[in-house]
Structure formats: structure tokens, C-alpha cells
PDB file of C-alpha atoms in Angstrom:
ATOM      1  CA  UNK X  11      68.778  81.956 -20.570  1.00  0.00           C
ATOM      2  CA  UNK X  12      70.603  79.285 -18.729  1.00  0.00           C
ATOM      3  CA  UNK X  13      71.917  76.615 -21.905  1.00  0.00           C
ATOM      4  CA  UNK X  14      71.285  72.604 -20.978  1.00  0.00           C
ATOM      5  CA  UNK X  15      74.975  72.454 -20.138  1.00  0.00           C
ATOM      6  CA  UNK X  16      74.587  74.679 -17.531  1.00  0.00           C
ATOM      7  CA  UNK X  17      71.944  72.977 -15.773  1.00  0.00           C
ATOM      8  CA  UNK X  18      74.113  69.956 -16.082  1.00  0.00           C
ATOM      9  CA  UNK X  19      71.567  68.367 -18.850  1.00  0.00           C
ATOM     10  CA  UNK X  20      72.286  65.958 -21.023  1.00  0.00           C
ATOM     11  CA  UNK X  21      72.395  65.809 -24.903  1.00  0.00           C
ATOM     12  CA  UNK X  22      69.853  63.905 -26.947  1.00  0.00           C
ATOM     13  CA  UNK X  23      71.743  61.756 -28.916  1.00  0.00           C
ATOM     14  CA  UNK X  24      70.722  61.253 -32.516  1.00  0.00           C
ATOM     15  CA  UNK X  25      68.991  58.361 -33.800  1.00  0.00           C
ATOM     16  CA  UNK X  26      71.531  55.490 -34.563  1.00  0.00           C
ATOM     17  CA  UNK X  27      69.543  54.698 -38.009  1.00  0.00           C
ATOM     18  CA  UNK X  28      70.552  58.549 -39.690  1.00  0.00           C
ATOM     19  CA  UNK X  29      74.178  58.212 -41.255  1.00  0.00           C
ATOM     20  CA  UNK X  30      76.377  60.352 -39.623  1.00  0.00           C
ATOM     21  CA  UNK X  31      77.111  64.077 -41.645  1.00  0.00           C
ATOM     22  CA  UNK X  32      81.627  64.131 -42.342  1.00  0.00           C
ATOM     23  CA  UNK X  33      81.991  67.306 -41.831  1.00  0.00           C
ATOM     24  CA  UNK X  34      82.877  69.555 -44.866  1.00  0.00           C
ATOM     25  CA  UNK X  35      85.950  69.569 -45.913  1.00  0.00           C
ATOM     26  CA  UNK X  36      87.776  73.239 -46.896  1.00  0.00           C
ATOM     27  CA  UNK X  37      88.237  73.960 -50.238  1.00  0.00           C
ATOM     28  CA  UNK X  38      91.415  74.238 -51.504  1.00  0.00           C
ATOM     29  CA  UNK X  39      92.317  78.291 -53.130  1.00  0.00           C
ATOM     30  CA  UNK X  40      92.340  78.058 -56.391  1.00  0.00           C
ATOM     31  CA  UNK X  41      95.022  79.228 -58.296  1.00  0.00           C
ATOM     32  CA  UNK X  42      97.318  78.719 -61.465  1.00  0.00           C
ATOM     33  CA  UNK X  43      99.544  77.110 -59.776  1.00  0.00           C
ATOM     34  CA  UNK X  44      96.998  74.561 -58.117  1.00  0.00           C
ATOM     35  CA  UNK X  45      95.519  73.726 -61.720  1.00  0.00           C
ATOM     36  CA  UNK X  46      98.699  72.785 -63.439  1.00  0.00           C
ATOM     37  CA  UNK X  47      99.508  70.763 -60.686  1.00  0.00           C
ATOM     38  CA  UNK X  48      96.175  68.602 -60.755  1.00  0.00           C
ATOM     39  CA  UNK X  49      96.424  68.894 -64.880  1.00  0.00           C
ATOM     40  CA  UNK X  50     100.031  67.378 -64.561  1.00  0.00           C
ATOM     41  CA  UNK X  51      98.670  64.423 -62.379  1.00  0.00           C
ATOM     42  CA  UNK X  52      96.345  63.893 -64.709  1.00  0.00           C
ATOM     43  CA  UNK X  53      98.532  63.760 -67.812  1.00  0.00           C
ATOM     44  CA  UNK X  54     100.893  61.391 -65.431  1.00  0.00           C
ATOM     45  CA  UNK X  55      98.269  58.961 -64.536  1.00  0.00           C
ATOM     46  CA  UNK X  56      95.731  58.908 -66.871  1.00  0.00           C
ATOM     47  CA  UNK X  57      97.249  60.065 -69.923  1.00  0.00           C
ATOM     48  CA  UNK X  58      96.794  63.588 -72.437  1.00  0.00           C
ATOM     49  CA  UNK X  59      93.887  62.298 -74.281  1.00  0.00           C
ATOM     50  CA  UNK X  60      92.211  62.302 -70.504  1.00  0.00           C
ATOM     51  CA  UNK X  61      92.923  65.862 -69.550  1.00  0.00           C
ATOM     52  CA  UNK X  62      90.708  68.484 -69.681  1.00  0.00           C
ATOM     53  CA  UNK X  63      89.820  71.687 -68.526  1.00  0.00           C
ATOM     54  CA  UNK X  64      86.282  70.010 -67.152  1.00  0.00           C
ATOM     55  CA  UNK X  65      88.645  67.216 -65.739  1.00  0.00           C
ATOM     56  CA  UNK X  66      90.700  69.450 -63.798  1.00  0.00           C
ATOM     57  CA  UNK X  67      87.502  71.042 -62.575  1.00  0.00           C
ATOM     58  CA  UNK X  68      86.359  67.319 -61.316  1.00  0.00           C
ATOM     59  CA  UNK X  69      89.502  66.810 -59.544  1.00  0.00           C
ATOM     60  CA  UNK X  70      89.465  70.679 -57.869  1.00  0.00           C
ATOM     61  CA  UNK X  71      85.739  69.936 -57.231  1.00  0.00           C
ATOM     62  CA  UNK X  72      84.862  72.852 -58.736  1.00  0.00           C
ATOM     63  CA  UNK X  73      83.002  74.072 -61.923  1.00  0.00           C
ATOM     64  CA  UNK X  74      84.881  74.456 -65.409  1.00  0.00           C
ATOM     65  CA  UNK X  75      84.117  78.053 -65.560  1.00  0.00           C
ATOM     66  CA  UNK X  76      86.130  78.342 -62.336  1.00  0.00           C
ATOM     67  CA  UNK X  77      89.405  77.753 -63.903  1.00  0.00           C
ATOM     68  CA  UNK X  78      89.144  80.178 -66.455  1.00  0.00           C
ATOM     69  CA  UNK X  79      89.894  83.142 -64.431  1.00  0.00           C
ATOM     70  CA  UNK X  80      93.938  81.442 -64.366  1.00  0.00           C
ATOM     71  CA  UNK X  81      93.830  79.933 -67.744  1.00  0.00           C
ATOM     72  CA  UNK X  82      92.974  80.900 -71.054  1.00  0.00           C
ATOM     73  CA  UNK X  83      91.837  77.173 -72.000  1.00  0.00           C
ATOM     74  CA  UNK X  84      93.666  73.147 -72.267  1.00  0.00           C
ATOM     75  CA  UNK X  85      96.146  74.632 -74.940  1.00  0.00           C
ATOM     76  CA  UNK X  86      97.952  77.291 -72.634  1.00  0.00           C
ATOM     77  CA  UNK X  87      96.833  74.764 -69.668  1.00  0.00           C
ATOM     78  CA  UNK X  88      99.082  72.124 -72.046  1.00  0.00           C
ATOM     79  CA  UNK X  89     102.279  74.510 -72.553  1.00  0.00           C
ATOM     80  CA  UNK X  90     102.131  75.652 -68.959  1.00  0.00           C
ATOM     81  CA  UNK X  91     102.403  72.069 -67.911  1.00  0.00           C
ATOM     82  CA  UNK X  92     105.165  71.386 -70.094  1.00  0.00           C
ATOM     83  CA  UNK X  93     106.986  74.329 -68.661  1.00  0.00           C
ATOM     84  CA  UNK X  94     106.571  73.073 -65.537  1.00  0.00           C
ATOM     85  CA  UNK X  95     108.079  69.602 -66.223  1.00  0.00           C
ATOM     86  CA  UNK X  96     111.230  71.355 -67.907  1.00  0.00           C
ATOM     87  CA  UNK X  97     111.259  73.156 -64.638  1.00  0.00           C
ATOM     88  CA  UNK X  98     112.845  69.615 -63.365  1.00  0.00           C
ATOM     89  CA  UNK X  99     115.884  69.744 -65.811  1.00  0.00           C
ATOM     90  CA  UNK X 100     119.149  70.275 -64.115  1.00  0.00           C
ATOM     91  CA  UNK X 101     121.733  72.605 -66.006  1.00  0.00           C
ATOM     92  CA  UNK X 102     125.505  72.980 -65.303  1.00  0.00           C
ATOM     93  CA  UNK X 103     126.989  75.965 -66.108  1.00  0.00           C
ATOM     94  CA  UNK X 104     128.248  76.541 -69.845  1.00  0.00           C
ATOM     95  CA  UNK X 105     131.762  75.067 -70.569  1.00  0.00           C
ATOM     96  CA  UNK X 106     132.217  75.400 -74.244  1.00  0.00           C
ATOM     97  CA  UNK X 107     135.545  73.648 -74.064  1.00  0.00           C
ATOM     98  CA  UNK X 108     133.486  70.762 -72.999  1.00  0.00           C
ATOM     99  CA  UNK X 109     130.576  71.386 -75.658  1.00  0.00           C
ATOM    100  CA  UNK X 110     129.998  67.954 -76.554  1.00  0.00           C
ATOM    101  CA  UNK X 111     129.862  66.542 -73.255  1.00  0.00           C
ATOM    102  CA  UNK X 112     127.927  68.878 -72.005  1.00  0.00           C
ATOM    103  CA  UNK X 113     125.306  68.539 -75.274  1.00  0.00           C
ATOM    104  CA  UNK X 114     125.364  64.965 -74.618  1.00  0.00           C
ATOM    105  CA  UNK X 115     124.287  65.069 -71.415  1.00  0.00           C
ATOM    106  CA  UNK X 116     121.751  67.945 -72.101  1.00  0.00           C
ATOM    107  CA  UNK X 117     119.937  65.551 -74.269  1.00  0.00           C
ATOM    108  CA  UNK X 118     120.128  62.402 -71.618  1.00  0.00           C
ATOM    109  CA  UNK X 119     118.739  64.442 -69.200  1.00  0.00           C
ATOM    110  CA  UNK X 120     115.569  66.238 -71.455  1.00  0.00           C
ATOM    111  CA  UNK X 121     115.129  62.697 -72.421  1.00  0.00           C
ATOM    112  CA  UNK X 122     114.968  61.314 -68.913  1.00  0.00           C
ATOM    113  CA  UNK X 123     112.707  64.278 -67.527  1.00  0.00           C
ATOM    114  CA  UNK X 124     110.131  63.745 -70.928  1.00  0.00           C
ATOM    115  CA  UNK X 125     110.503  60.345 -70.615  1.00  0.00           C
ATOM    116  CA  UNK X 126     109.000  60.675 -66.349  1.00  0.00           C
ATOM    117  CA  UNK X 127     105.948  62.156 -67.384  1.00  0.00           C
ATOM    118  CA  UNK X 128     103.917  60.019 -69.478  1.00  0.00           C
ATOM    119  CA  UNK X 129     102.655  62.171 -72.990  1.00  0.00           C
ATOM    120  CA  UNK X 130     103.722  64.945 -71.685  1.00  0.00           C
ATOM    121  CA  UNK X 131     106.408  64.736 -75.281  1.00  0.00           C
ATOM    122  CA  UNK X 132     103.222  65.433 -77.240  1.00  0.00           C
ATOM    123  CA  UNK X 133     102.276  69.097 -76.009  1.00  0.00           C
ATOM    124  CA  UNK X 134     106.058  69.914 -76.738  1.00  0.00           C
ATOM    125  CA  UNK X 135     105.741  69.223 -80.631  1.00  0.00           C
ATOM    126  CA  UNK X 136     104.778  71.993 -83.142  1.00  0.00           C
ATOM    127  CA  UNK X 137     105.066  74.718 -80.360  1.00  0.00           C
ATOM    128  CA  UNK X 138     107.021  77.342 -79.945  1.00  0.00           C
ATOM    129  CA  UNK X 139     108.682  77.430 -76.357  1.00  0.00           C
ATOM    130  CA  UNK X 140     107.705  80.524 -74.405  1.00  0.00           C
ATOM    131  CA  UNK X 141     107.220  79.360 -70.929  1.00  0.00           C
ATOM    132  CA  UNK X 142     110.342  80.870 -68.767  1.00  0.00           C
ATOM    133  CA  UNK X 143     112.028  77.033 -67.994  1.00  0.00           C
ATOM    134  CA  UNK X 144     111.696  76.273 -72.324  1.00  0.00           C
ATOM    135  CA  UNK X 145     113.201  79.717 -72.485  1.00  0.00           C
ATOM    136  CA  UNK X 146     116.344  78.482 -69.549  1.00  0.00           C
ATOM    137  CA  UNK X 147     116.827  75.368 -71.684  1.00  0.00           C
ATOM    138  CA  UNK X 148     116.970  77.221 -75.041  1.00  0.00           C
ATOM    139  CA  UNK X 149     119.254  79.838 -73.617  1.00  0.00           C
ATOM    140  CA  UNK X 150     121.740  77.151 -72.385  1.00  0.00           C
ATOM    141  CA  UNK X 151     121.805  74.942 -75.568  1.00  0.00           C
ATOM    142  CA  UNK X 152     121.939  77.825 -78.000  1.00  0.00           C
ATOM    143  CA  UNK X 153     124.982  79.553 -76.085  1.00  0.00           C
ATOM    144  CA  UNK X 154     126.692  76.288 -75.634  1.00  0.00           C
ATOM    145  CA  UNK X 155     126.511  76.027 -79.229  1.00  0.00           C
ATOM    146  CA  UNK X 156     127.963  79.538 -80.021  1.00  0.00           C
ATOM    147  CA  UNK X 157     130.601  79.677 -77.406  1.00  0.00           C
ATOM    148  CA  UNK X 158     131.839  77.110 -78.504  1.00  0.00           C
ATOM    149  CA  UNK X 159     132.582  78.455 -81.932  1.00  0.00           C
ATOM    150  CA  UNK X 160     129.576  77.625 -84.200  1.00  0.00           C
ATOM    151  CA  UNK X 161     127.955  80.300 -86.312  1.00  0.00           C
ATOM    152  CA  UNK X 162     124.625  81.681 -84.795  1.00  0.00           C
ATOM    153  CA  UNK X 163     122.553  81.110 -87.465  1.00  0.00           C
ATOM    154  CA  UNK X 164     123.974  77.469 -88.056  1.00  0.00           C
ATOM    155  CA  UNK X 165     123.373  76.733 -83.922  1.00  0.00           C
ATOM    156  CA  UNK X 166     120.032  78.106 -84.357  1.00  0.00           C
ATOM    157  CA  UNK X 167     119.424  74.540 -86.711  1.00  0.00           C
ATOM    158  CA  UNK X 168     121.427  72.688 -84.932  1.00  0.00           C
ATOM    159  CA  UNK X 169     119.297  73.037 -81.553  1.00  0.00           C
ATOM    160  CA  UNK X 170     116.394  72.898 -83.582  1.00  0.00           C
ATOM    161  CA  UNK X 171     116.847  69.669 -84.700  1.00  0.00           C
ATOM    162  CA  UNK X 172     118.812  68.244 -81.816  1.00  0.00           C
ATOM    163  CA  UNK X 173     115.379  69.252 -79.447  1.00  0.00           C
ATOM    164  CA  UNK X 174     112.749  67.687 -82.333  1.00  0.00           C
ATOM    165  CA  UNK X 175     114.725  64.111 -82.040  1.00  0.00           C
ATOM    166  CA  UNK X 176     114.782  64.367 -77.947  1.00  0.00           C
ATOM    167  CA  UNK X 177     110.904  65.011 -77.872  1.00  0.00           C
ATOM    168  CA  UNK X 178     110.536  62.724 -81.184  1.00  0.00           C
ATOM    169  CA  UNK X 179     111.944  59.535 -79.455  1.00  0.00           C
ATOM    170  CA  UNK X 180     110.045  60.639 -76.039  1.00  0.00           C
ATOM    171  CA  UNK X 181     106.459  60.998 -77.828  1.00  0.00           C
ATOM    172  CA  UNK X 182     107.179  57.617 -79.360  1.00  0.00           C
ATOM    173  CA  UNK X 183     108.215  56.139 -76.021  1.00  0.00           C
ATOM    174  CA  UNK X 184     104.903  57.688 -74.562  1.00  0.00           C
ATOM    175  CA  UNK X 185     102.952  55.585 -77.530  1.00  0.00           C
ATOM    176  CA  UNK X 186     104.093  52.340 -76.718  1.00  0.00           C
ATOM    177  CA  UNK X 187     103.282  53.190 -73.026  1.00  0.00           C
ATOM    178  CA  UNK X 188      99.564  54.057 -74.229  1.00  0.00           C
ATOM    179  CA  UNK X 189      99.238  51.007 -76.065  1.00  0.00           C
ATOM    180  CA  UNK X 190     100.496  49.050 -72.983  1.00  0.00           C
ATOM    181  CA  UNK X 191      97.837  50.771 -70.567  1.00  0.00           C
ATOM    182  CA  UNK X 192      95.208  50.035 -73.263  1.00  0.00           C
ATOM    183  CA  UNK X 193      96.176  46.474 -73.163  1.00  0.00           C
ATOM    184  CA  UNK X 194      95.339  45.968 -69.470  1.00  0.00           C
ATOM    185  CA  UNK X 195      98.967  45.631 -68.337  1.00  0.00           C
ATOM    186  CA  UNK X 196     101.568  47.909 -66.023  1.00  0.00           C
ATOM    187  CA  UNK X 197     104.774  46.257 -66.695  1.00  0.00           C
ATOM    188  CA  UNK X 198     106.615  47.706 -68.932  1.00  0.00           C
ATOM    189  CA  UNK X 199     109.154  45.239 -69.591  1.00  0.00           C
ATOM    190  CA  UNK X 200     106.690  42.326 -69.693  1.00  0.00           C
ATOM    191  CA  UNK X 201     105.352  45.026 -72.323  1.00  0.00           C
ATOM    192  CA  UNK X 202     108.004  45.850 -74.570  1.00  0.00           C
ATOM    193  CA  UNK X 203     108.997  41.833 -74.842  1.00  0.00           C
ATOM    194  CA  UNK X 204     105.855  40.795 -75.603  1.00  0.00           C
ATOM    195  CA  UNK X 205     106.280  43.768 -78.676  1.00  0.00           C
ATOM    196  CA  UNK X 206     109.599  42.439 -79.540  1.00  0.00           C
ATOM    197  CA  UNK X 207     108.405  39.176 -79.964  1.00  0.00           C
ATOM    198  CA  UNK X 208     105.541  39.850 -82.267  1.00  0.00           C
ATOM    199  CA  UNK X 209     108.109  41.957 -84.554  1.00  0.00           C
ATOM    200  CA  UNK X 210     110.296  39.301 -84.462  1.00  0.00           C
ATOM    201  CA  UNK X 211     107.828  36.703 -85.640  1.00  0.00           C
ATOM    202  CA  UNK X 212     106.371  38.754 -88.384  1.00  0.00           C
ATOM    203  CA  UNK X 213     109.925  39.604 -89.327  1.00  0.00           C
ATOM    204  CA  UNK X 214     110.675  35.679 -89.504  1.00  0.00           C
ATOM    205  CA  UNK X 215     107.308  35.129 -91.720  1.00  0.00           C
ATOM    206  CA  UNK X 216     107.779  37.579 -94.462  1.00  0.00           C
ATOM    207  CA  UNK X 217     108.910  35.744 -97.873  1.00  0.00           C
ATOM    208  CA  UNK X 218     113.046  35.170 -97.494  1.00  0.00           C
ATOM    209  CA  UNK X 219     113.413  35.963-101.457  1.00  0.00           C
ATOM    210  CA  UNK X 220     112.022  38.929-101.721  1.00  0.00           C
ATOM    211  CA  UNK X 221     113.312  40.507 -98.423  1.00  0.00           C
ATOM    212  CA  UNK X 222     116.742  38.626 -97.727  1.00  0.00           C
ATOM    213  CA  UNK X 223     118.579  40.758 -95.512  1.00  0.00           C
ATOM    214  CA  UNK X 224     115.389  41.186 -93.312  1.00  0.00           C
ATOM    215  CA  UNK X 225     115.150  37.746 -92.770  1.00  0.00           C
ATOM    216  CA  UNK X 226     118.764  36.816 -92.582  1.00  0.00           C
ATOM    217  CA  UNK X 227     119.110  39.682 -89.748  1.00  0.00           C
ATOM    218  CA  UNK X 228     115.873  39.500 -87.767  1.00  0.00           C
ATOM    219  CA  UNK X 229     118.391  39.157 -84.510  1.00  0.00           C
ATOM    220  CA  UNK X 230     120.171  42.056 -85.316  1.00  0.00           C
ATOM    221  CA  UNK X 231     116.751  44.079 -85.891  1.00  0.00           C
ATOM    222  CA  UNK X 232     115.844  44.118 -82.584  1.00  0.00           C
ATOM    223  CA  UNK X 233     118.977  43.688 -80.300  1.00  0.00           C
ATOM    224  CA  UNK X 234     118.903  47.273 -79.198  1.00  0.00           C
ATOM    225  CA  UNK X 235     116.429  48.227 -76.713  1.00  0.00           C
ATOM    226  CA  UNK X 236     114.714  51.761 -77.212  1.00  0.00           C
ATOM    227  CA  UNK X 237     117.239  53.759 -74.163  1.00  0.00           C
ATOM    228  CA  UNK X 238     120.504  52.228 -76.298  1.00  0.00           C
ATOM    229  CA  UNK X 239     118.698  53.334 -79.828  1.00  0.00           C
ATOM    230  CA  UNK X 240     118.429  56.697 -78.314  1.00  0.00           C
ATOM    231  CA  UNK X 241     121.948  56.825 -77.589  1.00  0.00           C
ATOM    232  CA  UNK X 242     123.348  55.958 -80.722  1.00  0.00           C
ATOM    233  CA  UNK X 243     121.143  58.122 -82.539  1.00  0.00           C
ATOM    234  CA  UNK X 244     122.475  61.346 -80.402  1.00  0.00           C
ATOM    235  CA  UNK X 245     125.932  59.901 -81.595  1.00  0.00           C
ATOM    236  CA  UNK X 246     125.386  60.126 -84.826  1.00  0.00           C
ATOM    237  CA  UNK X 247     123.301  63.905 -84.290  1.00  0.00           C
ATOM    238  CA  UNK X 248     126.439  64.901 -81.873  1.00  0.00           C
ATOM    239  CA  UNK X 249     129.270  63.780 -84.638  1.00  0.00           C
ATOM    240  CA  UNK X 250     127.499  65.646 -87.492  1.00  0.00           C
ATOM    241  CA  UNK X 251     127.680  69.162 -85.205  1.00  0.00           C
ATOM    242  CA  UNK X 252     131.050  68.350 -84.174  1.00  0.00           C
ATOM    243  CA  UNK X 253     131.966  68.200 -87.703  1.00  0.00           C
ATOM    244  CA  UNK X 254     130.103  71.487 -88.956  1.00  0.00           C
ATOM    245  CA  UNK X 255     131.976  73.149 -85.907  1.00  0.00           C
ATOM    246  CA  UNK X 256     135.085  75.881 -86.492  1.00  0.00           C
ATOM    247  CA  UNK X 257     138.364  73.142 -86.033  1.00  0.00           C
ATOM    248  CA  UNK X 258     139.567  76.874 -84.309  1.00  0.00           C
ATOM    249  CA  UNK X 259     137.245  78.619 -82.520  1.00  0.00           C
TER     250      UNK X 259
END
């Protein structure tokens, strides 16, 4: 059969009142990989109390039951995001002779990476670090620590609590920068002076007598902003290792 073409027919055109059909887009192949992705843009945009496993699926455009053939459910879904944001931490190589440099930086950049990714700090408390980047980070902290003289067992606390302040002071962080989204606003510094100031006032209108030094130092409450409290405080951790460490190693 000879098509219209052929004859050198026209085509009927279709009527200009039907909406044009887009044509289908492909769908994306679904895989871990693809899922912690979307789940970490989630978390970065919208926040952990948003993501889901049926959120994901929204965002995929795809069913919930979908993702469960690459993920157990949100709470492996949570620590494999959180692996993949420690993924972003940059490591020198070990140089015990420069332990407390290297420690101090160490913590500046966890801080900085936690700090990039909204409440991502939450899904890092009161679990234990498996993925194979928690496992990198652990390895380099821990051997810093014993190269450089300290007792295994006494490292073992030391990284322990060095890690729970780093993710401590980023989960806080990531609370005042809920409360600022649930106020309407996206400037952070407009944020955190507005904060400041309300301290500050309620500081200046508790009773003098009762709570002198309070009063009397109100200034001196709030000078620091929260990157410069940070620092001081991994001072004061950083001293108290350096002074449990072997004077000879």
C-alpha cells in the first residue's frame, strides 16, 4: 500500500482546541545510588523531618515499594546519606609529629562539611558509623591519635568525644537554621541578629540582684558568634588530649 507521503498527500493537522501531548519523558534507572542522591536533596532543601522513603518515591516519580529493592527503609536510607556527605571530607596523610594540627583541622573541616548540609548532624548522633567514608574518618583520627603516642584504649575516648562535640555543635547549628526557615526568612545573618537581640533583651530584663553577673555582662554573653564558640571549644577539647598525651612518645 502506497502511505499518503508517497502520493505526496498532506497531513491533517489536529484541531487547534486539543492541548498538545509533551512527549514522555524517560525514566531515570533506579538505583541506590540515584535514591540517596534525591534523599540528600531533600534533607538539603527541605529539611530531615521532610524526608521520606514515600518522598523520595515522589521526587523519582515512582512508587514507595520501588525503592525497597536498594534500601532496607529511611533509617539505612539516613546512614547511607550521611556516608555520603563524609564522602566530601578531605584527609591529609597522618603526621603524628603534627597531631594537633592535624586534629585541629580534622575537626574544622567535619564541622564545615556537617555544617553544608542542613540536618544532616542529626542522623550522625546515637549511631554507630559503618558506612565505608565514617569508617576512612575513624581510621584517620584514631591512628593519628595512637601514632602519636596515646594509649589505644585512651584514643578510643578521646575520638569519641572529640566526634560527639563536632556533630553536637553542627545539630545545634542545623536547629537554629530550622527555626529560621519556619520563621519565613533565608538570611541567616538577618537571622541569627535578630536571635541575639532577643537574648540580649531578656538578659537585660531579668532582676539585677538576684542574677548580678548576668546582668553586669550581658555584652560579654553574646560577643562570640557560633563559628568562634566552636573554635574555642576545640581549644579547650585539643589542650585536654595534649595534656593526657606521653611528653615522650
Amino acid at each position: 500500500m502506497v502511505d499518503r507521503k508517497e502520493r505526496g498527500e498532506g497531513e491533517v493537522p489536529a484541531p487547534p482546541w486539543r492541548r498538545s501531548r509533551k512527549p514522555a519523558q524517560p525514566r531515570r534507572q533506579l538505583s541506590q545510588d540515584l535514591i540517596i542522591d534525591t534523599g540528600l536533596r531533600i534533607l538539603d532543601v527541605e529539611g530531615l523531618d521532610a524526608l521520606s522513603m514515600r518522598r523520595v518515591a515522589q521526587e523519582l516519580d515512582t512508587g514507595p515499594a520501588s525503592l525497597y529493592a536498594h534500601v532496607a527503609g529511611k533509617e539505612e536510607l539516613l546512614e547511607l546519606i550521611y556516608d555520603r556527605v563524609l564522602s566530601e571530607i578531605r584527609l591529609p596523610a597522618r603526621d603524628p609529629a603534627r597531631w594537633k594540627e592535624q586534629l585541629r583541622a580534622y575537626a574544622l573541616e567535619v564541622h564545615r562539611v556537617l555544617g553544608a548540609h542542613a540536618d544532616v548532624a542529626r542522623a550522625a548522633l546515637a549511631t554507630i558509623p559503618t558506612g565505608e567514608h565514617s569508617i576512612r574518618a575513624g581510621e584517620f583520627l584514631f591512628g593519628l591519635l595512637v601514632e602519636a603516642g596515646m594509649a589505644p584504649r585512651e584514643a578510643a575516648v578521646a575520638m569519641d568525644r572529640l566526634s560527639l562535640y563536632i556533630v553536637g555543635d553542627a545539630y545545634e547549628a542545623s536547629l537554629h537554621y530550622a527555626r529560621m526557615r519556619a520563621a519565613g526568612m533565608d538570611d541567616p545573618e538577618e537571622y541569627f541578629e535578630s536571635f541575639v537581640a532577643q537574648i540580649a533583651g531578656y538578659y537585660r530584663a531579668i532582676p539585677p540582684e538576684r542574677f548580678p553577673y548576668l546582668v553586669k555582662h550581658v555584652d560579654d554573653l553574646i560577643a562570640d558568634d557560633g563559628e568562634q564558640r566552636f573554635r574555642y571549644g576545640l581549644d579547650l577539647i585539643l589542650d585536654g588530649i595534649e595534656a593526657r598525651m606521653p611528653r615522650d612518645p
